[in-house]
Amino acid sequence: MSIPFLNLKEINLRYQNELRQCFERVLDSGLYILGKEVSNFEEKFAKYCGAGYCVGVGNGMDALHLILRGYQIGKGDEVIVASNTYIANWLAVTYAGALPIPVEPVLDTYNINPQLIEEKITKRTKAIFVTHLYGQTADMNPIINLAKKYSLKVIEDAAQAHGAKYFSRKAGNLGDASAFSFYPGKNLGALGDGGGITTNDASLAERLLMLRNYGSNIKYVNELQGFNSRLDELQAAFLSLKLNTLDALNNERTKIAEFYLSELRNVNSIVLPNKLENFDHVWHLFVIRTQNRDQLIDLFNKNDLGYLIHYPIPPHLQNAYKDLHFVEGDFPIAEKIHREVFSLPLWPGMPPAHCEKIIKLLKSA
Ligand SMILES: Cc1ncc(COP(=O)(O)O)c(C=O)c1O
């Protein structure tokens, strides 16, 4: 029995009739960019997160970048980032013209270590990017306190954390502004690219509405040097529909994760993910760690089982950042994580027999 890493088609086929109706509705509307579907979704998603505003954009990377532009963070500024994050928020910082300042994560949770941030703050620091990696939020209270002390913006990268909670508040409503990706494989995924920004800051939201649309609110009148990054009507219609069942899908993910956690707890050669109390993990990914990753890769390949590595190379060692002159050993915790992580298959609707097969194999190995 071959097992995929993720079965997106199966997830979306659950909604096939309603998705077709969404398509018909958008087709019939004759309005395909920035119409009612986008504004309806924005309102619904802001409410879901508990935030005042949502601005739909083209993808998650643009969401991160536009937040920086919205706060006029750019050349000469520094932005704190995690050393082990997905590269998108480093790219957003450099795209805006600012400098990413990496901070090591907590090995136990893979999220940025609040204790290590203060020593990296300088006069040029403007913001702290906080990625909620794999579906569990970072420890936000100490980060928010630091940000208040130094007047910094806290920007969430919530691309992997739709519906995750930190002491009963949802990701997307924990910092000054939050970036979401609706890439098809995300917990709330479109059928193409999509992104969104949530915030309680009315003036930021107003700037973002212009920045995503050539810097313009009134056709052919340009207030700002903006971009073209709009969530499209069709994706917004799909996302509004799928948002209705996001919590149910997250619960399905949680059940599978709990099954893995209980069945694998005595397998000594792997480190299981650590779900913290008062944090509602939404299990975007189920990431284990092992010092024998090559053996595990062989085993999964031989048995035709899906897996992915999130991520094999930390941003500071990517060729893309060779001009920052980092070398191996600069961020040992991030490097260890990137060397040892291994993501097991997990998706809503994954058959229990699939989990059982993976568990059996890991136990026997
Ligand atoms: C943590 C994180 N940030 C940002 C992004 C970028 O999102 P997108 O692919 O929609 O640009 C992703 C998506 O892969 C992500 O996982």
PDB file of C-alpha atoms in Angstrom, residues 108-110 135-137 165 254 257-258 261 272-283 286:
ATOM      1  CA  ASP A 108      11.576  21.852  21.883  1.00  0.00           C
ATOM      2  CA  THR A 109       8.997  23.824  19.886  1.00  0.00           C
ATOM      3  CA  TYR A 110      10.907  25.025  16.787  1.00  0.00           C
ATOM      4  CA  GLY A 135       0.876  24.819  13.415  1.00  0.00           C
ATOM      5  CA  GLN A 136       1.717  25.799  17.014  1.00  0.00           C
ATOM      6  CA  THR A 137       2.068  29.476  17.901  1.00  0.00           C
ATOM      7  CA  LYS A 165      -4.721  29.458  19.546  1.00  0.00           C
ATOM      8  CA  THR A 254      -5.573  16.797  15.872  1.00  0.00           C
ATOM      9  CA  ALA A 257      -1.627  13.760  15.566  1.00  0.00           C
ATOM     10  CA  GLU A 258      -2.799  12.444  18.950  1.00  0.00           C
ATOM     11  CA  LEU A 261       1.793  10.838  19.664  1.00  0.00           C
ATOM     12  CA  LEU A 272       8.098  13.686  18.923  1.00  0.00           C
ATOM     13  CA  PRO A 273       6.597  17.176  18.553  1.00  0.00           C
ATOM     14  CA  ASN A 274       5.929  18.921  21.861  1.00  0.00           C
ATOM     15  CA  LYS A 275       2.381  20.237  22.201  1.00  0.00           C
ATOM     16  CA  LEU A 276       2.361  22.859  24.930  1.00  0.00           C
ATOM     17  CA  GLU A 277      -0.438  23.466  27.413  1.00  0.00           C
ATOM     18  CA  ASN A 278      -2.614  26.506  26.588  1.00  0.00           C
ATOM     19  CA  PHE A 279      -1.489  26.340  22.952  1.00  0.00           C
ATOM     20  CA  ASP A 280      -4.022  24.882  20.458  1.00  0.00           C
ATOM     21  CA  HIS A 281      -1.811  23.201  17.873  1.00  0.00           C
ATOM     22  CA  VAL A 282      -3.490  22.834  14.451  1.00  0.00           C
ATOM     23  CA  TRP A 283      -1.009  20.257  13.158  1.00  0.00           C
ATOM     24  CA  PHE A 286       3.610  16.449  12.134  1.00  0.00           C
TER      25      PHE A 286
END
